[in-house]
PDB file of C-alpha atoms in Angstrom:
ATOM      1  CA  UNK A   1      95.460 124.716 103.314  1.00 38.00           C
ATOM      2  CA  UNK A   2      96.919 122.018 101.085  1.00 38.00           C
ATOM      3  CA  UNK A   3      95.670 119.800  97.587  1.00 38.00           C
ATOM      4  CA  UNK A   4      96.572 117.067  95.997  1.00 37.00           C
ATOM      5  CA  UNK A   5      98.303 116.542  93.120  1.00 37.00           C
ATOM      6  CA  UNK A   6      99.024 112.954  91.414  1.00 36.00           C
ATOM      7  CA  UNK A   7     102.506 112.235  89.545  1.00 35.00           C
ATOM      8  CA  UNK A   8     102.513 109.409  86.871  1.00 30.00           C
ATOM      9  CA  UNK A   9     106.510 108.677  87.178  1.00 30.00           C
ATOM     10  CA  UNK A  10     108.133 105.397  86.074  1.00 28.00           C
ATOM     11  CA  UNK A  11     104.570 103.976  85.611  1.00 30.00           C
ATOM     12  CA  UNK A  12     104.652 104.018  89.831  1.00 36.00           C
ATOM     13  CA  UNK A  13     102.200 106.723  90.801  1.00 41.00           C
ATOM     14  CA  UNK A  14     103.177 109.007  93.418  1.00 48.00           C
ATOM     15  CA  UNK A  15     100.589 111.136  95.918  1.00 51.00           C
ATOM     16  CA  UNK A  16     102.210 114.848  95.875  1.00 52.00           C
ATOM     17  CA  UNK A  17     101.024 117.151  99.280  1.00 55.00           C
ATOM     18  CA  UNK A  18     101.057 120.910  97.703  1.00 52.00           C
ATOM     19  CA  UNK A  19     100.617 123.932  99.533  1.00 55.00           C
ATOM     20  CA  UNK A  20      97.723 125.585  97.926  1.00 54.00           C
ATOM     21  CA  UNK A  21      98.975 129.180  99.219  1.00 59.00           C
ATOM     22  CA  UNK A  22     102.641 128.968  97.845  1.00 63.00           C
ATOM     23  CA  UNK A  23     102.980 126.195  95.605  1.00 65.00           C
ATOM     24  CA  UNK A  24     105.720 124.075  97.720  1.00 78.00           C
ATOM     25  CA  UNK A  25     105.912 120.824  98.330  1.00 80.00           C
ATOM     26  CA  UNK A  26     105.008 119.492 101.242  1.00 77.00           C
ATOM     27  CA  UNK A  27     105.373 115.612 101.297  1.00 79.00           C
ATOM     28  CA  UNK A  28     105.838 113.163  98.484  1.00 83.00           C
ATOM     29  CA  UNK A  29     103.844 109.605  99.519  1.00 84.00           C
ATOM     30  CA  UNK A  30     105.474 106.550  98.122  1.00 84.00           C
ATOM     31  CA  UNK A  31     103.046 103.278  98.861  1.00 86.00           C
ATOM     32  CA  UNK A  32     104.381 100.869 101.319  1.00 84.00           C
ATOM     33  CA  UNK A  33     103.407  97.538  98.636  1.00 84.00           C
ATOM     34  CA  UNK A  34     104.357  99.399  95.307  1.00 79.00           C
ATOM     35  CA  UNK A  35     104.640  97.901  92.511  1.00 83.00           C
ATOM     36  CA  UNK A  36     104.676  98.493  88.705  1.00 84.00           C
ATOM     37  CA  UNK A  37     101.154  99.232  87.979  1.00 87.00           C
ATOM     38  CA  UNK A  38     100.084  99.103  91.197  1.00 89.00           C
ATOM     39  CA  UNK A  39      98.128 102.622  90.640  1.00 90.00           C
ATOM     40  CA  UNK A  40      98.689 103.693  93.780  1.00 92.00           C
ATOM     41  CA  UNK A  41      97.070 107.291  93.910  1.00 90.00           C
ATOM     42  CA  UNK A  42      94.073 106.858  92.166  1.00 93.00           C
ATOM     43  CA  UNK A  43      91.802 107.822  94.314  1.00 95.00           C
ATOM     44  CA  UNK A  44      92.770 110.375  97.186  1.00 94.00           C
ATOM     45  CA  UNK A  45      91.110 112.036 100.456  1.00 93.00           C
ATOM     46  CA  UNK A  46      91.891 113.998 103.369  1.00 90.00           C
ATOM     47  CA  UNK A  47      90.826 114.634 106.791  1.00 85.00           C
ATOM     48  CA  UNK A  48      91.848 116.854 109.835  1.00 70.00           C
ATOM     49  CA  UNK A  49      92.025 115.279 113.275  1.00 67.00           C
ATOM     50  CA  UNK A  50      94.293 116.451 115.148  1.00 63.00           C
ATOM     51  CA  UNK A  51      97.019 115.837 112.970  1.00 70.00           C
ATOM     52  CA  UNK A  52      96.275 115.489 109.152  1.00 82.00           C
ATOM     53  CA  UNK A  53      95.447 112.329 107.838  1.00 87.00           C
ATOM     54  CA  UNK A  54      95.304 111.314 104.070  1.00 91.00           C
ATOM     55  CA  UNK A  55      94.167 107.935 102.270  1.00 93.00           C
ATOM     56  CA  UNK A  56      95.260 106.701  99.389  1.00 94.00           C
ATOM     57  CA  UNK A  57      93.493 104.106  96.712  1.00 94.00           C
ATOM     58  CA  UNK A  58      96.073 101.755  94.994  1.00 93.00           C
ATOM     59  CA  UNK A  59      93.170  99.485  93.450  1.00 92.00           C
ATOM     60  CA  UNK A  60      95.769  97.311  91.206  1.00 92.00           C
ATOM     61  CA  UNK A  61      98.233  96.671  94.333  1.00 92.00           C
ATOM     62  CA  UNK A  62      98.180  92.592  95.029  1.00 87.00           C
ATOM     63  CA  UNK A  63     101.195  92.105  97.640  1.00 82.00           C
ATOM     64  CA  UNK A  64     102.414  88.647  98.586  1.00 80.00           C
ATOM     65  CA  UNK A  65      99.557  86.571  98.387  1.00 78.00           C
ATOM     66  CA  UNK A  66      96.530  88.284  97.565  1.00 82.00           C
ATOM     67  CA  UNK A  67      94.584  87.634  94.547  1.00 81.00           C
ATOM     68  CA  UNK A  68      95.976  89.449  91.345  1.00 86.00           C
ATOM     69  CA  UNK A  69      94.452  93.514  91.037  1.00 88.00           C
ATOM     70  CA  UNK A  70      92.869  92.901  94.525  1.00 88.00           C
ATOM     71  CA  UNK A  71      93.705  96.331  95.765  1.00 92.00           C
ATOM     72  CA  UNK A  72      94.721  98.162  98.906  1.00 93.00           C
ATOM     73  CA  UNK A  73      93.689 101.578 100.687  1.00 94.00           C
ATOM     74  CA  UNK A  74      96.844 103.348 102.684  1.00 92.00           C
ATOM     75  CA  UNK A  75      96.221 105.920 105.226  1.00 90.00           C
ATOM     76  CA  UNK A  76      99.209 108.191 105.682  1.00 88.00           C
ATOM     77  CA  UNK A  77      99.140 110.608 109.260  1.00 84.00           C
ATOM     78  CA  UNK A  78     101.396 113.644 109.374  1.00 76.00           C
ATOM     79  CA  UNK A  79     102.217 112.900 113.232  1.00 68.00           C
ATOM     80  CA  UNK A  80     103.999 110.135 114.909  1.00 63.00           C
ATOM     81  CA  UNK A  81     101.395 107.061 113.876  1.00 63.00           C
ATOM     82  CA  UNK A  82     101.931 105.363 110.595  1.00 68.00           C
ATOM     83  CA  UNK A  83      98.999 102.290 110.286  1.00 67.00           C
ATOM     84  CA  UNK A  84      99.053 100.031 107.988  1.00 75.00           C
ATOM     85  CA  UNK A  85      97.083  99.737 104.540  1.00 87.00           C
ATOM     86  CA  UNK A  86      93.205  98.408 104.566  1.00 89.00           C
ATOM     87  CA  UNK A  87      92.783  95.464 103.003  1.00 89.00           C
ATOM     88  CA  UNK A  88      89.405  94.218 101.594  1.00 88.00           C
ATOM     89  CA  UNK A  89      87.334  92.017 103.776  1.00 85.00           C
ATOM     90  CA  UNK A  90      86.400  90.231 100.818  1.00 79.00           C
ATOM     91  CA  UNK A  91      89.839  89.963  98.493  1.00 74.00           C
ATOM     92  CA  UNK A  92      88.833  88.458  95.244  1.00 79.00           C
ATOM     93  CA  UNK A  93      91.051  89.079  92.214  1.00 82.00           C
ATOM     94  CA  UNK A  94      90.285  91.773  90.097  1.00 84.00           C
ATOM     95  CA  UNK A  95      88.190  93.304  92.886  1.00 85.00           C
ATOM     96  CA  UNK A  96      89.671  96.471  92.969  1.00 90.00           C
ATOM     97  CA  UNK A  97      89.460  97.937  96.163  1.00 93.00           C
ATOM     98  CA  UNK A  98      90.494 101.634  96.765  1.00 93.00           C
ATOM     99  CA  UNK A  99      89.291 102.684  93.370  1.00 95.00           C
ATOM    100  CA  UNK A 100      86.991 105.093  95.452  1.00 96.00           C
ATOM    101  CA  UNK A 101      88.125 106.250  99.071  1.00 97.00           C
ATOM    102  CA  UNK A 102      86.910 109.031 101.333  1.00 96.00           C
ATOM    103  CA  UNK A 103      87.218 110.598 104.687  1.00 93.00           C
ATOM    104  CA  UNK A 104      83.439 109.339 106.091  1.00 93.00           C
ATOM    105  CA  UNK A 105      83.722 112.019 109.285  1.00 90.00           C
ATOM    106  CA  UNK A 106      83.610 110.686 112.712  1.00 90.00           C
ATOM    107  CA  UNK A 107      80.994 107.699 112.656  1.00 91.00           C
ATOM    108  CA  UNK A 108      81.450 106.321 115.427  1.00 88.00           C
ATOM    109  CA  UNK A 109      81.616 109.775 118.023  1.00 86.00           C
ATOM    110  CA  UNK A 110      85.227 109.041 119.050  1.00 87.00           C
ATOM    111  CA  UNK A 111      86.562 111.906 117.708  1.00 85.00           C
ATOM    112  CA  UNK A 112      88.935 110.138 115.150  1.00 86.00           C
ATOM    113  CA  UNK A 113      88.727 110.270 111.522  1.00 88.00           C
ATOM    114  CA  UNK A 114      86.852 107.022 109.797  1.00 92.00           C
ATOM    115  CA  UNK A 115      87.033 106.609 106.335  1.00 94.00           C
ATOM    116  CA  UNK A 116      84.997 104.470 103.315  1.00 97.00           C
ATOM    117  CA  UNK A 117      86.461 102.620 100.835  1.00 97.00           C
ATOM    118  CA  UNK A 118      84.921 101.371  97.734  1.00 96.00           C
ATOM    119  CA  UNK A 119      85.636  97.847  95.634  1.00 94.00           C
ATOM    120  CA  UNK A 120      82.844  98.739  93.030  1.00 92.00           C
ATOM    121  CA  UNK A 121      84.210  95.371  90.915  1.00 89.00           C
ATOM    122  CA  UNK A 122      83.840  92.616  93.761  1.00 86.00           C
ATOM    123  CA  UNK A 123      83.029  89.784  92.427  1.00 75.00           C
ATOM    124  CA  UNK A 124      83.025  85.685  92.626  1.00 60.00           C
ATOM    125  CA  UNK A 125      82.082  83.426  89.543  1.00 54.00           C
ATOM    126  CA  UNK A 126      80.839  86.262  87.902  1.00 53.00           C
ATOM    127  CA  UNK A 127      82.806  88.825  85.039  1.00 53.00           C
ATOM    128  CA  UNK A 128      81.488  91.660  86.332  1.00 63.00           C
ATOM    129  CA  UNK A 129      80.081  91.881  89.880  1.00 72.00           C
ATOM    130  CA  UNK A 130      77.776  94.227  92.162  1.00 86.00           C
ATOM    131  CA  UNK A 131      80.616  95.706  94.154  1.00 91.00           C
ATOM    132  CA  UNK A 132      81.032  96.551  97.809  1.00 93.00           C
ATOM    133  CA  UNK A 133      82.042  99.636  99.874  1.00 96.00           C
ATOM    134  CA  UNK A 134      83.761  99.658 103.890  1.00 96.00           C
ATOM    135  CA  UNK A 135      83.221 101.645 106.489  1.00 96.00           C
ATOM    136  CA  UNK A 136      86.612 101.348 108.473  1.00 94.00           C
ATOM    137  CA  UNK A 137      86.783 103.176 111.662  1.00 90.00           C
ATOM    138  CA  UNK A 138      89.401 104.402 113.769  1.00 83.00           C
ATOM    139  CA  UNK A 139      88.677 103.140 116.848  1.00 78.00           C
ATOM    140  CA  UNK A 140      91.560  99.991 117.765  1.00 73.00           C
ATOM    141  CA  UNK A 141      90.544  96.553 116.870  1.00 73.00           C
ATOM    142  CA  UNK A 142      87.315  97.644 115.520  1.00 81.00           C
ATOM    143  CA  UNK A 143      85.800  95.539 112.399  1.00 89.00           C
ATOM    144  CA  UNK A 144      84.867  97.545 109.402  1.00 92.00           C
ATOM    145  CA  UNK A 145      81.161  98.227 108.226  1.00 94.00           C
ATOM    146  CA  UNK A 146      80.740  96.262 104.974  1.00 95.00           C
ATOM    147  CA  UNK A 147      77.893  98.393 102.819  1.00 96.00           C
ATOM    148  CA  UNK A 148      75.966  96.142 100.161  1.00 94.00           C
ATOM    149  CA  UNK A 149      73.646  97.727  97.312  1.00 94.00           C
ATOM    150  CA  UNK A 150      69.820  97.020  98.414  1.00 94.00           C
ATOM    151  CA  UNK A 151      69.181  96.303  94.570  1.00 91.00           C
ATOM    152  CA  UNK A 152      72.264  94.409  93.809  1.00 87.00           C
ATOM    153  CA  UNK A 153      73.114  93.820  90.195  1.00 86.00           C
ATOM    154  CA  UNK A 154      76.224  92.332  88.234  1.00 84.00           C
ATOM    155  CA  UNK A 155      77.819  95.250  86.840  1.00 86.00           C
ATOM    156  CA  UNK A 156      76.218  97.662  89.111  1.00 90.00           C
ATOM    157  CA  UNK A 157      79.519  99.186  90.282  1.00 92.00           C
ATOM    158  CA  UNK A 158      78.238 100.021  93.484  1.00 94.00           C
ATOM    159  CA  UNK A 159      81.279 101.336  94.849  1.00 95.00           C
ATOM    160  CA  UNK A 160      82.857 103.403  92.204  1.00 95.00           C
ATOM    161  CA  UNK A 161      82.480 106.811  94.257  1.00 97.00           C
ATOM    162  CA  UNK A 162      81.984 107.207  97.722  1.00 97.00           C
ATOM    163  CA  UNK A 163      81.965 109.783  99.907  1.00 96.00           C
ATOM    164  CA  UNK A 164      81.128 111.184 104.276  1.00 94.00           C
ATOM    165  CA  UNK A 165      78.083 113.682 103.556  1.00 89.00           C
ATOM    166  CA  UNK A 166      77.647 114.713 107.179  1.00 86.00           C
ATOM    167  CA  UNK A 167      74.561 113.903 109.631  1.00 87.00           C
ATOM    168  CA  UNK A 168      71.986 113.434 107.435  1.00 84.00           C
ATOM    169  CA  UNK A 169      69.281 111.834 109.726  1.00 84.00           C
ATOM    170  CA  UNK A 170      70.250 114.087 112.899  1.00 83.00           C
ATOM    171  CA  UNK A 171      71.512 111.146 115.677  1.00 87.00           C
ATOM    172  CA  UNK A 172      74.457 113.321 116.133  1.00 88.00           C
ATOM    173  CA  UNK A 173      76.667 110.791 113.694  1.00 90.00           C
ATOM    174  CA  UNK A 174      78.403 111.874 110.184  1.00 90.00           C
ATOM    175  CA  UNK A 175      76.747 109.138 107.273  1.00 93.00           C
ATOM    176  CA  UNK A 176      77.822 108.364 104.141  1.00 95.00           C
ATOM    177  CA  UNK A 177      77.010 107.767 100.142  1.00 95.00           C
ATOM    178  CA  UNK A 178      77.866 105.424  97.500  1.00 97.00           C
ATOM    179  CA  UNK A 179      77.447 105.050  94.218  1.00 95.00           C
ATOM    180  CA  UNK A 180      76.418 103.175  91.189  1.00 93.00           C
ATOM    181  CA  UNK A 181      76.352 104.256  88.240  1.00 90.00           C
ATOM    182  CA  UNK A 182      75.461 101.206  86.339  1.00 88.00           C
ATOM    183  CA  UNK A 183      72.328  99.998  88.023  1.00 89.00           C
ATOM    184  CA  UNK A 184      69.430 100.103  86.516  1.00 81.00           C
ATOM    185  CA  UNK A 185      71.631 100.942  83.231  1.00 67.00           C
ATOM    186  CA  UNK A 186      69.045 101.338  80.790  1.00 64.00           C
ATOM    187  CA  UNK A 187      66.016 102.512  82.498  1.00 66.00           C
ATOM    188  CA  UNK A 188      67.630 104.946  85.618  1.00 61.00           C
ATOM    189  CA  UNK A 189      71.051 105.422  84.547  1.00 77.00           C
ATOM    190  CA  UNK A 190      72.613 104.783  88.222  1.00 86.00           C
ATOM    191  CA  UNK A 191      71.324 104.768  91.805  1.00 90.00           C
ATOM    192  CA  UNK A 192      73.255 106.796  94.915  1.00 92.00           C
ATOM    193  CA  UNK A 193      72.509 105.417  97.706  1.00 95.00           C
ATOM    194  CA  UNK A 194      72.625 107.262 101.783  1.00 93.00           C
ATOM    195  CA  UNK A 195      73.765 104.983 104.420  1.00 95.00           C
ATOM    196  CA  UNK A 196      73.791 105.234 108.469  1.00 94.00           C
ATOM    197  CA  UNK A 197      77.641 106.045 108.930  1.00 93.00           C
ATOM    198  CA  UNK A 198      77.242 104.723 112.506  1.00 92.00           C
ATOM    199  CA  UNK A 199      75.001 101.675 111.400  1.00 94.00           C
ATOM    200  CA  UNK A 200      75.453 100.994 108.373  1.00 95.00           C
ATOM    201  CA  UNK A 201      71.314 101.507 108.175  1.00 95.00           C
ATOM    202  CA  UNK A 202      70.016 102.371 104.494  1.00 95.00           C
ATOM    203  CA  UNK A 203      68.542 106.145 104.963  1.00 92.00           C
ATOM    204  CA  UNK A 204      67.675 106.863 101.147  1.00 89.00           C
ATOM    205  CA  UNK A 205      67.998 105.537  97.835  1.00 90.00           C
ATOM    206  CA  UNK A 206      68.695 108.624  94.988  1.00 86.00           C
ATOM    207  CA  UNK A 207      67.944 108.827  91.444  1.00 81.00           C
ATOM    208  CA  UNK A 208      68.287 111.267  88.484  1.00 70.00           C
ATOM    209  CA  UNK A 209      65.909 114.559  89.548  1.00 56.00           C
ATOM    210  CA  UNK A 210      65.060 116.474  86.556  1.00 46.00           C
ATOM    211  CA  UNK A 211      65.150 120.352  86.642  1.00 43.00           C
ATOM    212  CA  UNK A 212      62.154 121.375  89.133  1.00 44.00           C
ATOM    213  CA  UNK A 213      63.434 118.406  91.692  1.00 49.00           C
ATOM    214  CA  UNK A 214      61.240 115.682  90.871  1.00 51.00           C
ATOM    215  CA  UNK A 215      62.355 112.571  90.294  1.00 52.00           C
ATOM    216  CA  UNK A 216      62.492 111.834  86.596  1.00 48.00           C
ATOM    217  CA  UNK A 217      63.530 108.944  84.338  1.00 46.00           C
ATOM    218  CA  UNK A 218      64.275 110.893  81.286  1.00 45.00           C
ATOM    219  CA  UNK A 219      66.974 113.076  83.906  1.00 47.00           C
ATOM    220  CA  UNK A 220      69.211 110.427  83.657  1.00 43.00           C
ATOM    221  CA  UNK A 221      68.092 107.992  80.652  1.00 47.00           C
ATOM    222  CA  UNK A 222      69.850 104.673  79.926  1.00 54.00           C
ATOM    223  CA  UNK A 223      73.384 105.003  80.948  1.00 64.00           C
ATOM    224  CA  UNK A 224      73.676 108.526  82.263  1.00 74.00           C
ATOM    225  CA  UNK A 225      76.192 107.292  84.799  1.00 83.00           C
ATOM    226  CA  UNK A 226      74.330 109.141  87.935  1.00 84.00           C
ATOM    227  CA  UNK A 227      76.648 108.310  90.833  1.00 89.00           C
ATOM    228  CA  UNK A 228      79.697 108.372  88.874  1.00 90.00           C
ATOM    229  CA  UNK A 229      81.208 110.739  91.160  1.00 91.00           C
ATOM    230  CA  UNK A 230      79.132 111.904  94.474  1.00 93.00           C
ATOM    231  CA  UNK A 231      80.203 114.166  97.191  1.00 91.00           C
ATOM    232  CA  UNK A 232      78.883 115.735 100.615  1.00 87.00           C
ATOM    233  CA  UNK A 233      78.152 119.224 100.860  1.00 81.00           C
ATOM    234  CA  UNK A 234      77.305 121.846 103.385  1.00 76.00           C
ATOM    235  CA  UNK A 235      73.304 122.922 103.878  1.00 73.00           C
ATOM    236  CA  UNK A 236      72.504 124.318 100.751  1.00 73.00           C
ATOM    237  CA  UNK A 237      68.866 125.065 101.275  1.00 73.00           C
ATOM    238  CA  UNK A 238      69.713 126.345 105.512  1.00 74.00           C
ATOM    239  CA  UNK A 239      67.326 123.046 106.668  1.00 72.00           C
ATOM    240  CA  UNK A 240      69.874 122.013 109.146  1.00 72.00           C
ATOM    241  CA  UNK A 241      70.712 119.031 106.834  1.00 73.00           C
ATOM    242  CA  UNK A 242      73.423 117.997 104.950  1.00 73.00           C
ATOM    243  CA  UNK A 243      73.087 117.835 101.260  1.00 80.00           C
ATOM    244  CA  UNK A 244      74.814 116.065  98.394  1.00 85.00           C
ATOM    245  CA  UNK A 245      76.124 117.042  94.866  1.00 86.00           C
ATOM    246  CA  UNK A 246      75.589 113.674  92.344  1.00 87.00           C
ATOM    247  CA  UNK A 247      77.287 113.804  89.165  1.00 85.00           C
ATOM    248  CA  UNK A 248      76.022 112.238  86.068  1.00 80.00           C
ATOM    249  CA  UNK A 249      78.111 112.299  83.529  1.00 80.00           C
ATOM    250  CA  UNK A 250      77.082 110.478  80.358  1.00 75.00           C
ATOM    251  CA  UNK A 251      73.386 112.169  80.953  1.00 69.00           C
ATOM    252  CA  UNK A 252      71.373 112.536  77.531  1.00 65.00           C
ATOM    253  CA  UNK A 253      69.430 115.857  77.781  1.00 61.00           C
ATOM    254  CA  UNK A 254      65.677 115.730  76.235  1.00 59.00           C
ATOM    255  CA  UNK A 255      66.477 111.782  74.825  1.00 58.00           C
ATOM    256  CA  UNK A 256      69.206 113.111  72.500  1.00 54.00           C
ATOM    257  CA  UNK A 257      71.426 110.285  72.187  1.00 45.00           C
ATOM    258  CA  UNK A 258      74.596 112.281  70.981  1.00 37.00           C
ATOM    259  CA  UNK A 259      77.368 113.815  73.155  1.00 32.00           C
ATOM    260  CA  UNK A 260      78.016 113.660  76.377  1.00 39.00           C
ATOM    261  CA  UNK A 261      76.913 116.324  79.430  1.00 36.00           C
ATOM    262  CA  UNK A 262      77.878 116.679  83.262  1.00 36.00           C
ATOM    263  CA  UNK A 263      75.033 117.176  85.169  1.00 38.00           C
ATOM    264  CA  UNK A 264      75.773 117.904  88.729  1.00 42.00           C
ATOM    265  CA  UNK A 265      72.310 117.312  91.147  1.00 43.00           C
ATOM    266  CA  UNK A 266      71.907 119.058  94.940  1.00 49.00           C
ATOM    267  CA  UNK A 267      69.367 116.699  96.948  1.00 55.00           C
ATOM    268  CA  UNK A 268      67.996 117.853  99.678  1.00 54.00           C
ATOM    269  CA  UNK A 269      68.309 115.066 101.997  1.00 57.00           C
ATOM    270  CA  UNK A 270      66.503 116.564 105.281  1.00 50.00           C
ATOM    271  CA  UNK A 271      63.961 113.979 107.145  1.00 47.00           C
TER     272      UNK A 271
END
């Protein structure tokens, strides 16, 4: 079993591979396109498929011609096969892509790893835009699965987390959820949203729950941040379904406006 540990050195970040059981080192990743504050490592994920796999988010990196902080996703394999980075469908400058990656499962039943990548700051003629998030699968010349927010906002920052949360609607495919945290910023606090890994379909749209499961506004109120961070989990409640853990961190408990608390949410996501 290995983690991941991140190394700010020379202002290049470096992805470390650590066995978990002794401490070594296993592999140091250097990105392919680095460059002074490129930020390569700031996002990380792993999968097993055959031979280990692990992405990388460098959401700064702009190589050769691409537009300035556009970003760039590297997948690193641990056999033979070294691919080359994702790039953004939809480069725009100060886009960001790779600030969020994930392993998304096996979409597409080939028995390869796929993998989503979010670009929560996509943008054109506008500051701050709704963001974006790609399903890119394994399988050769395939396209990737662009995911767009159903309630698209400027500043939304659908995109900033993403994650695989395993079959949630039972055809037999893994799916997957993004987040963002700043729609609806001053009445939700955030939406999550559950997409179709295999389609791209939307399954469910998420909000703050409060403490007996129903869906509250006061959970979340103004900019609690739900879907800041957002991960899959196994079946909590033993439904046969996956579930998801939603974190929410700038949440206000009982509309006191001072501090700050991390409220973690399990959402049963069974149809």
């Amino acid at each position: 079993m290995s983690r991941t540990l991140i190394l700010l050195l020379n202002i290049i970040v470096l992805t470390l591979t650590v066995s978990a059981d002794e401490g070594v080192l296993l592999h140091t990743l250097v990105s392919s396109t680095e460059e002074a504050n490129g930020q390569f490592g700031y996002s990380v994920s792993g999968a097993m498929e055959g031979s280990p796999w692990v992405i990388v988010g460098a959401p700064k990196e702009d190589p050769g011609s691409s537009p300035d902080d556009a970003g760039l996703a590297h997948r690193f394999n641990f056999g033979p096969f070294q691919p080359s980075p994702y790039k953004s469908p939809a480069g725009t400058a100060n886009g960001h892509f790779g600030s969020s990656v994930s392993w998304a499962g096996d979409v597409d039943g080939d028995d390869k790893a796929d993998w989503i990548v979010g670009q929560p700051d996509f943008f054109i003629g506008h500051d701050y835009g709704p963001g974006l998030a790609y399903i890119f699968r394994s399988r050769p010349r395939s396209q990737p699965l662009t995911l767009v927010s159903p309630n698209m906002e400027f500043g939304g920052l659908f995109g900033y987390s993403v994650s695989g949360v395993g079959d949630v609607n039972g055809d037999g495919r893994t799916d997957v959820a993004v987040g963002a945290p700043h729609e609806a910023f001053t009445t939700l606090g955030g939406r999550v949203y559950v997409f179709s890994g295999s389609t791209g379909a939307l399954l469910h749209t998420l909000t703050g729950f409060d403490s007996r499961g129903r869906g509250d506004r006061d959970f979340v109120w103004g900019d609690g941040g739900f879907g800041r961070s957002v991960s899959g989990i196994c079946d909590v409640d033993g439904d046969g379904k996956a579930d998801i853990v939603v974190g929410a961190p700038d949440h206000t408990y009982g509309g006191t406006l001072g501090g700050l608390t991390q409220v973690i949410a399990t959402l049963r996501l069974g149809y």
